[in-house]
Amino acid sequence: NAGVTQTPKFQVLKTGQSMTLQCAQDMNHNSMYWYRQDPGMGLRLIYYSASEGTTDKGEVPNGYNVSRLNKREFSLRLESAAPSQTSVYFCATSEVEWDEQYFGPGTRLTVT
Amino acid sequence: QKEVEQDPGPLSVPEGAIVSLNCTYSNSAFQYFMWYRQYSRKGPELLMYTYSSGNKEDGRFTAQVDKSSKYISLFIRDSQPSDSATYLCAMKTNAGKSTFGDGTTLTVKP
């Protein structure tokens, strides 16, 4: 079992470009989350999906959109990237909403 | 003021030392307490999960919760270089979102 996978692992964008970060899980978990992690600021929740078909904003949703494509997949889209979105992005899943979370390996994004 | 405050570190100890990592919180509704370990360039992984006040032990790791003082700790006995990582505390209410601390980076020197 792969657990939680994220693609791509690394990405460099120019300001204004768009991209989609992909997350997939084979754990049959109901809930999925997107976080960003910046030095000294811990993990900040961007969006989450409590179950298939639902999405909700987290602490820092501006500049992002999400799609819960099916139970396995949860994507994060940056429509017009900004340097402030340079960060490490983690996808996580949990069997029950807000229970123990399992994290993917992360995507390192640099916006120049 | 943040709901969860974690000792910022970084922390550097010699191999074999006892390590204490600490978090305080302000929301008395937090009922569930977790410690995650994050190795460099990896995602966090759950280390300990506790509900009630008191101690929970797992090998060299002990999680301590003091709800009256709104204080949680993670103790690592006989620390090893392989324990070098960032440790994140997290907590949640019965029905609410998980809130993470900012993390403490630990280095155990051989």
PDB file of C-alpha atoms in Angstrom:
ATOM      1  CA  ASN A   1       0.000   0.000   0.000  1.00  0.00           C
ATOM      2  CA  ALA A   2       1.326   3.409  -0.948  1.00  0.00           C
ATOM      3  CA  GLY A   3      -0.622   5.292   1.760  1.00  0.00           C
ATOM      4  CA  VAL A   4      -0.804   8.958   0.766  1.00  0.00           C
ATOM      5  CA  THR A   5       0.921  10.035  -2.426  1.00  0.00           C
ATOM      6  CA  GLN A   6       1.479  13.550  -3.713  1.00  0.00           C
ATOM      7  CA  THR A   7       2.568  14.793  -7.122  1.00  0.00           C
ATOM      8  CA  PRO A   8       4.698  16.564  -8.064  1.00  0.00           C
ATOM      9  CA  LYS A   9       7.457  16.421  -5.425  1.00  0.00           C
ATOM     10  CA  PHE A  10       8.982  19.713  -6.556  1.00  0.00           C
ATOM     11  CA  GLN A  11       7.726  22.579  -8.695  1.00  0.00           C
ATOM     12  CA  VAL A  12       8.975  26.016  -9.688  1.00  0.00           C
ATOM     13  CA  LEU A  13       6.425  28.480 -11.035  1.00  0.00           C
ATOM     14  CA  LYS A  14       6.593  32.024 -12.274  1.00  0.00           C
ATOM     15  CA  THR A  15       4.247  34.591 -10.753  1.00  0.00           C
ATOM     16  CA  GLY A  16       0.847  34.349 -12.398  1.00  0.00           C
ATOM     17  CA  GLN A  17       1.170  30.760 -13.567  1.00  0.00           C
ATOM     18  CA  SER A  18      -1.335  28.144 -12.464  1.00  0.00           C
ATOM     19  CA  MET A  19      -0.895  24.582 -11.346  1.00  0.00           C
ATOM     20  CA  THR A  20      -2.666  21.723  -9.601  1.00  0.00           C
ATOM     21  CA  LEU A  21      -1.195  19.653  -6.795  1.00  0.00           C
ATOM     22  CA  GLN A  22      -2.486  16.099  -6.730  1.00  0.00           C
ATOM     23  CA  CYS A  23      -3.102  13.908  -3.704  1.00  0.00           C
ATOM     24  CA  ALA A  24      -4.268  10.297  -3.704  1.00  0.00           C
ATOM     25  CA  GLN A  25      -4.793   7.792  -0.895  1.00  0.00           C
ATOM     26  CA  ASP A  26      -5.375   4.064  -0.821  1.00  0.00           C
ATOM     27  CA  MET A  27      -6.335   3.910   2.871  1.00  0.00           C
ATOM     28  CA  ASN A  28     -10.087   4.163   2.245  1.00  0.00           C
ATOM     29  CA  HIS A  29     -10.201   7.212   4.513  1.00  0.00           C
ATOM     30  CA  ASN A  30     -13.162   9.565   4.429  1.00  0.00           C
ATOM     31  CA  SER A  31     -11.488  12.878   5.241  1.00  0.00           C
ATOM     32  CA  MET A  32      -8.695  14.650   3.403  1.00  0.00           C
ATOM     33  CA  TYR A  33      -6.789  17.864   4.109  1.00  0.00           C
ATOM     34  CA  TRP A  34      -4.393  20.311   2.496  1.00  0.00           C
ATOM     35  CA  TYR A  35      -1.820  22.126   4.660  1.00  0.00           C
ATOM     36  CA  ARG A  36       1.032  24.459   3.955  1.00  0.00           C
ATOM     37  CA  GLN A  37       4.146  24.539   6.133  1.00  0.00           C
ATOM     38  CA  ASP A  38       6.371  27.585   6.340  1.00  0.00           C
ATOM     39  CA  PRO A  39       9.409  28.078   8.589  1.00  0.00           C
ATOM     40  CA  GLY A  40       8.360  29.155  12.067  1.00  0.00           C
ATOM     41  CA  MET A  41       4.653  28.973  11.248  1.00  0.00           C
ATOM     42  CA  GLY A  42       3.868  25.304  11.673  1.00  0.00           C
ATOM     43  CA  LEU A  43       1.132  23.622   9.673  1.00  0.00           C
ATOM     44  CA  ARG A  44      -1.664  25.851   8.438  1.00  0.00           C
ATOM     45  CA  LEU A  45      -4.849  24.341   7.072  1.00  0.00           C
ATOM     46  CA  ILE A  46      -5.811  25.530   3.591  1.00  0.00           C
ATOM     47  CA  TYR A  47      -8.892  23.422   2.794  1.00  0.00           C
ATOM     48  CA  TYR A  48     -10.331  20.137   3.931  1.00  0.00           C
ATOM     49  CA  SER A  49     -12.901  17.614   2.795  1.00  0.00           C
ATOM     50  CA  ALA A  50     -14.759  15.821   5.571  1.00  0.00           C
ATOM     51  CA  SER A  51     -16.165  13.286   3.126  1.00  0.00           C
ATOM     52  CA  GLU A  52     -16.555  12.716  -0.587  1.00  0.00           C
ATOM     53  CA  GLY A  53     -18.588  15.546  -2.076  1.00  0.00           C
ATOM     54  CA  THR A  54     -17.847  18.159   0.596  1.00  0.00           C
ATOM     55  CA  THR A  55     -15.121  20.764   0.940  1.00  0.00           C
ATOM     56  CA  ASP A  56     -14.580  23.540   3.461  1.00  0.00           C
ATOM     57  CA  LYS A  57     -12.180  26.416   3.944  1.00  0.00           C
ATOM     58  CA  GLY A  58      -9.447  26.251   6.496  1.00  0.00           C
ATOM     59  CA  GLU A  59      -7.298  28.944   8.036  1.00  0.00           C
ATOM     60  CA  VAL A  60      -5.605  30.225   4.849  1.00  0.00           C
ATOM     61  CA  PRO A  61      -7.820  29.493   1.780  1.00  0.00           C
ATOM     62  CA  ASN A  62      -7.226  32.682  -0.231  1.00  0.00           C
ATOM     63  CA  GLY A  63      -5.584  32.033  -3.587  1.00  0.00           C
ATOM     64  CA  TYR A  64      -6.446  28.325  -3.605  1.00  0.00           C
ATOM     65  CA  ASN A  65      -9.240  26.064  -4.794  1.00  0.00           C
ATOM     66  CA  VAL A  66      -9.809  22.379  -4.189  1.00  0.00           C
ATOM     67  CA  SER A  67     -11.635  19.477  -5.769  1.00  0.00           C
ATOM     68  CA  ARG A  68     -12.558  16.225  -4.079  1.00  0.00           C
ATOM     69  CA  LEU A  69     -12.603  14.187  -7.254  1.00  0.00           C
ATOM     70  CA  ASN A  70     -13.659  10.944  -5.558  1.00  0.00           C
ATOM     71  CA  LYS A  71     -12.998   9.222  -2.255  1.00  0.00           C
ATOM     72  CA  ARG A  72      -9.345   8.646  -3.152  1.00  0.00           C
ATOM     73  CA  GLU A  73      -8.311  11.957  -4.664  1.00  0.00           C
ATOM     74  CA  PHE A  74      -8.173  15.545  -3.430  1.00  0.00           C
ATOM     75  CA  SER A  75      -6.498  18.200  -5.565  1.00  0.00           C
ATOM     76  CA  LEU A  76      -5.323  21.716  -4.730  1.00  0.00           C
ATOM     77  CA  ARG A  77      -5.239  24.370  -7.454  1.00  0.00           C
ATOM     78  CA  LEU A  78      -3.344  27.641  -7.547  1.00  0.00           C
ATOM     79  CA  GLU A  79      -5.006  29.779 -10.218  1.00  0.00           C
ATOM     80  CA  SER A  80      -2.473  32.617 -10.278  1.00  0.00           C
ATOM     81  CA  ALA A  81       0.605  31.806  -8.234  1.00  0.00           C
ATOM     82  CA  ALA A  82       2.222  34.481  -6.064  1.00  0.00           C
ATOM     83  CA  PRO A  83       5.625  34.474  -4.307  1.00  0.00           C
ATOM     84  CA  SER A  84       3.761  34.342  -0.968  1.00  0.00           C
ATOM     85  CA  GLN A  85       2.601  30.855  -1.952  1.00  0.00           C
ATOM     86  CA  THR A  86       6.164  29.538  -1.879  1.00  0.00           C
ATOM     87  CA  SER A  87       5.888  26.771   0.695  1.00  0.00           C
ATOM     88  CA  VAL A  88       5.824  23.051   1.339  1.00  0.00           C
ATOM     89  CA  TYR A  89       2.358  21.622   0.787  1.00  0.00           C
ATOM     90  CA  PHE A  90       1.160  18.516   2.612  1.00  0.00           C
ATOM     91  CA  CYS A  91      -1.887  16.419   1.949  1.00  0.00           C
ATOM     92  CA  ALA A  92      -3.258  14.372   4.850  1.00  0.00           C
ATOM     93  CA  THR A  93      -6.084  11.908   5.379  1.00  0.00           C
ATOM     94  CA  SER A  94      -8.018  10.527   8.326  1.00  0.00           C
ATOM     95  CA  GLU A  95     -10.572   7.780   8.700  1.00  0.00           C
ATOM     96  CA  VAL A  96     -12.811   9.997  10.773  1.00  0.00           C
ATOM     97  CA  GLU A  97     -12.977  13.783  10.478  1.00  0.00           C
ATOM     98  CA  TRP A  98     -10.208  15.413  12.519  1.00  0.00           C
ATOM     99  CA  ASP A  99      -8.962  12.116  13.917  1.00  0.00           C
ATOM    100  CA  GLU A 100      -5.411  10.790  13.569  1.00  0.00           C
ATOM    101  CA  GLN A 101      -4.019  12.142  10.310  1.00  0.00           C
ATOM    102  CA  TYR A 102      -1.703  10.429   7.852  1.00  0.00           C
ATOM    103  CA  PHE A 103       0.465  12.756   5.818  1.00  0.00           C
ATOM    104  CA  GLY A 104       1.911  12.519   2.350  1.00  0.00           C
ATOM    105  CA  PRO A 105       5.571  13.298   1.580  1.00  0.00           C
ATOM    106  CA  GLY A 106       4.879  16.893   0.550  1.00  0.00           C
ATOM    107  CA  THR A 107       5.298  19.100  -2.514  1.00  0.00           C
ATOM    108  CA  ARG A 108       7.959  21.803  -2.423  1.00  0.00           C
ATOM    109  CA  LEU A 109       6.706  24.774  -4.412  1.00  0.00           C
ATOM    110  CA  THR A 110       8.729  27.855  -5.287  1.00  0.00           C
ATOM    111  CA  VAL A 111       7.096  30.834  -6.969  1.00  0.00           C
ATOM    112  CA  THR A 112       9.513  33.348  -8.486  1.00  0.00           C
TER     113      THR A 112
ATOM    114  CA  GLN B   1      -2.448  34.873  20.853  1.00  0.00           C
ATOM    115  CA  LYS B   2      -2.230  31.375  19.416  1.00  0.00           C
ATOM    116  CA  GLU B   3      -4.415  28.637  20.864  1.00  0.00           C
ATOM    117  CA  VAL B   4      -1.417  26.290  21.018  1.00  0.00           C
ATOM    118  CA  GLU B   5       2.058  27.452  21.955  1.00  0.00           C
ATOM    119  CA  GLN B   6       5.021  25.135  21.599  1.00  0.00           C
ATOM    120  CA  ASP B   7       8.529  25.623  22.980  1.00  0.00           C
ATOM    121  CA  PRO B   8      10.298  26.969  19.871  1.00  0.00           C
ATOM    122  CA  GLY B   9      13.687  25.327  20.213  1.00  0.00           C
ATOM    123  CA  PRO B  10      15.844  24.313  18.535  1.00  0.00           C
ATOM    124  CA  LEU B  11      16.988  21.781  21.071  1.00  0.00           C
ATOM    125  CA  SER B  12      20.363  20.008  20.953  1.00  0.00           C
ATOM    126  CA  VAL B  13      21.197  17.201  23.385  1.00  0.00           C
ATOM    127  CA  PRO B  14      23.846  14.484  23.677  1.00  0.00           C
ATOM    128  CA  GLU B  15      22.927  10.896  22.927  1.00  0.00           C
ATOM    129  CA  GLY B  16      21.374   9.194  25.937  1.00  0.00           C
ATOM    130  CA  ALA B  17      19.858  12.374  27.393  1.00  0.00           C
ATOM    131  CA  ILE B  18      16.259  12.683  28.539  1.00  0.00           C
ATOM    132  CA  VAL B  19      14.383  15.138  26.334  1.00  0.00           C
ATOM    133  CA  SER B  20      11.316  17.122  27.323  1.00  0.00           C
ATOM    134  CA  LEU B  21       9.172  18.764  24.645  1.00  0.00           C
ATOM    135  CA  ASN B  22       6.321  20.977  25.771  1.00  0.00           C
ATOM    136  CA  CYS B  23       3.138  22.688  24.609  1.00  0.00           C
ATOM    137  CA  THR B  24       0.637  24.913  26.358  1.00  0.00           C
ATOM    138  CA  TYR B  25      -2.859  25.698  25.195  1.00  0.00           C
ATOM    139  CA  SER B  26      -5.607  28.150  25.992  1.00  0.00           C
ATOM    140  CA  ASN B  27      -8.767  26.343  24.839  1.00  0.00           C
ATOM    141  CA  SER B  28     -10.123  24.244  27.712  1.00  0.00           C
ATOM    142  CA  ALA B  29     -12.339  22.376  25.220  1.00  0.00           C
ATOM    143  CA  PHE B  30      -9.345  20.490  23.806  1.00  0.00           C
ATOM    144  CA  GLN B  31      -9.828  16.847  24.734  1.00  0.00           C
ATOM    145  CA  TYR B  32      -7.509  14.912  22.430  1.00  0.00           C
ATOM    146  CA  PHE B  33      -3.756  15.416  22.323  1.00  0.00           C
ATOM    147  CA  MET B  34      -1.289  14.171  19.763  1.00  0.00           C
ATOM    148  CA  TRP B  35       2.416  14.286  19.070  1.00  0.00           C
ATOM    149  CA  TYR B  36       3.699  14.029  15.526  1.00  0.00           C
ATOM    150  CA  ARG B  37       7.305  13.472  14.480  1.00  0.00           C
ATOM    151  CA  GLN B  38       8.581  14.973  11.244  1.00  0.00           C
ATOM    152  CA  TYR B  39      11.925  13.993   9.780  1.00  0.00           C
ATOM    153  CA  SER B  40      13.657  16.460   7.506  1.00  0.00           C
ATOM    154  CA  ARG B  41      11.955  16.718   4.104  1.00  0.00           C
ATOM    155  CA  LYS B  42       9.245  14.232   5.095  1.00  0.00           C
ATOM    156  CA  GLY B  43       5.617  14.458   6.135  1.00  0.00           C
ATOM    157  CA  PRO B  44       4.635  14.344   9.833  1.00  0.00           C
ATOM    158  CA  GLU B  45       3.778  10.936  11.312  1.00  0.00           C
ATOM    159  CA  LEU B  46       1.743  10.281  14.432  1.00  0.00           C
ATOM    160  CA  LEU B  47       3.839   9.293  17.430  1.00  0.00           C
ATOM    161  CA  MET B  48       1.453   9.431  20.398  1.00  0.00           C
ATOM    162  CA  TYR B  49      -2.292   9.978  20.849  1.00  0.00           C
ATOM    163  CA  THR B  50      -3.837  10.578  24.268  1.00  0.00           C
ATOM    164  CA  TYR B  51      -7.239  11.528  25.569  1.00  0.00           C
ATOM    165  CA  SER B  52      -7.183  11.912  29.302  1.00  0.00           C
ATOM    166  CA  SER B  53      -4.937  13.607  31.785  1.00  0.00           C
ATOM    167  CA  GLY B  54      -2.018  11.519  32.968  1.00  0.00           C
ATOM    168  CA  ASN B  55       0.779   9.620  31.298  1.00  0.00           C
ATOM    169  CA  LYS B  56       0.902   7.289  28.325  1.00  0.00           C
ATOM    170  CA  GLU B  57       4.035   5.315  27.628  1.00  0.00           C
ATOM    171  CA  ASP B  58       5.255   3.712  24.410  1.00  0.00           C
ATOM    172  CA  GLY B  59       8.792   2.388  24.570  1.00  0.00           C
ATOM    173  CA  ARG B  60      11.163   5.283  25.158  1.00  0.00           C
ATOM    174  CA  PHE B  61       8.378   7.845  24.668  1.00  0.00           C
ATOM    175  CA  THR B  62       6.002   9.155  27.338  1.00  0.00           C
ATOM    176  CA  ALA B  63       3.197  11.610  26.651  1.00  0.00           C
ATOM    177  CA  GLN B  64       1.955  13.582  29.621  1.00  0.00           C
ATOM    178  CA  VAL B  65      -1.221  15.650  29.750  1.00  0.00           C
ATOM    179  CA  ASP B  66      -2.163  18.050  32.531  1.00  0.00           C
ATOM    180  CA  LYS B  67      -5.558  19.480  31.658  1.00  0.00           C
ATOM    181  CA  SER B  68      -5.761  21.567  34.814  1.00  0.00           C
ATOM    182  CA  SER B  69      -2.640  23.466  33.777  1.00  0.00           C
ATOM    183  CA  LYS B  70      -3.382  23.212  30.028  1.00  0.00           C
ATOM    184  CA  TYR B  71       0.044  21.734  29.472  1.00  0.00           C
ATOM    185  CA  ILE B  72       1.273  18.690  27.581  1.00  0.00           C
ATOM    186  CA  SER B  73       4.720  17.181  27.323  1.00  0.00           C
ATOM    187  CA  LEU B  74       6.529  14.504  25.391  1.00  0.00           C
ATOM    188  CA  PHE B  75       9.470  12.842  27.127  1.00  0.00           C
ATOM    189  CA  ILE B  76      12.081  10.850  25.250  1.00  0.00           C
ATOM    190  CA  ARG B  77      14.298   8.597  27.350  1.00  0.00           C
ATOM    191  CA  ASP B  78      17.748   7.419  26.244  1.00  0.00           C
ATOM    192  CA  SER B  79      17.580   9.700  23.200  1.00  0.00           C
ATOM    193  CA  GLN B  80      19.179   8.448  20.002  1.00  0.00           C
ATOM    194  CA  PRO B  81      20.508  10.258  16.911  1.00  0.00           C
ATOM    195  CA  SER B  82      17.570   8.708  15.043  1.00  0.00           C
ATOM    196  CA  ASP B  83      15.249  10.796  17.247  1.00  0.00           C
ATOM    197  CA  SER B  84      16.555  13.949  15.549  1.00  0.00           C
ATOM    198  CA  ALA B  85      13.459  15.477  13.981  1.00  0.00           C
ATOM    199  CA  THR B  86      10.860  18.190  14.426  1.00  0.00           C
ATOM    200  CA  TYR B  87       8.146  17.325  16.929  1.00  0.00           C
ATOM    201  CA  LEU B  88       4.693  18.857  16.528  1.00  0.00           C
ATOM    202  CA  CYS B  89       2.015  18.826  19.179  1.00  0.00           C
ATOM    203  CA  ALA B  90      -1.612  18.838  18.055  1.00  0.00           C
ATOM    204  CA  MET B  91      -4.910  18.917  19.871  1.00  0.00           C
ATOM    205  CA  LYS B  92      -8.591  18.951  19.119  1.00  0.00           C
ATOM    206  CA  THR B  93     -11.993  19.304  20.741  1.00  0.00           C
ATOM    207  CA  ASN B  94     -14.658  16.596  20.618  1.00  0.00           C
ATOM    208  CA  ALA B  95     -15.980  17.832  17.298  1.00  0.00           C
ATOM    209  CA  GLY B  96     -13.519  20.481  16.216  1.00  0.00           C
ATOM    210  CA  LYS B  97     -10.555  20.918  13.976  1.00  0.00           C
ATOM    211  CA  SER B  98      -7.084  19.820  14.923  1.00  0.00           C
ATOM    212  CA  THR B  99      -4.782  22.660  15.898  1.00  0.00           C
ATOM    213  CA  PHE B 100      -1.035  22.186  15.527  1.00  0.00           C
ATOM    214  CA  GLY B 101       1.839  23.783  17.390  1.00  0.00           C
ATOM    215  CA  ASP B 102       4.663  25.291  15.357  1.00  0.00           C
ATOM    216  CA  GLY B 103       7.064  22.462  16.168  1.00  0.00           C
ATOM    217  CA  THR B 104      10.311  21.999  18.081  1.00  0.00           C
ATOM    218  CA  THR B 105      13.384  20.819  16.210  1.00  0.00           C
ATOM    219  CA  LEU B 106      15.480  18.316  18.157  1.00  0.00           C
ATOM    220  CA  THR B 107      19.044  17.270  17.364  1.00  0.00           C
ATOM    221  CA  VAL B 108      20.579  14.357  19.259  1.00  0.00           C
ATOM    222  CA  LYS B 109      24.350  14.366  18.914  1.00  0.00           C
ATOM    223  CA  PRO B 110      26.298  11.071  18.995  1.00  0.00           C
TER     224      PRO B 110
END
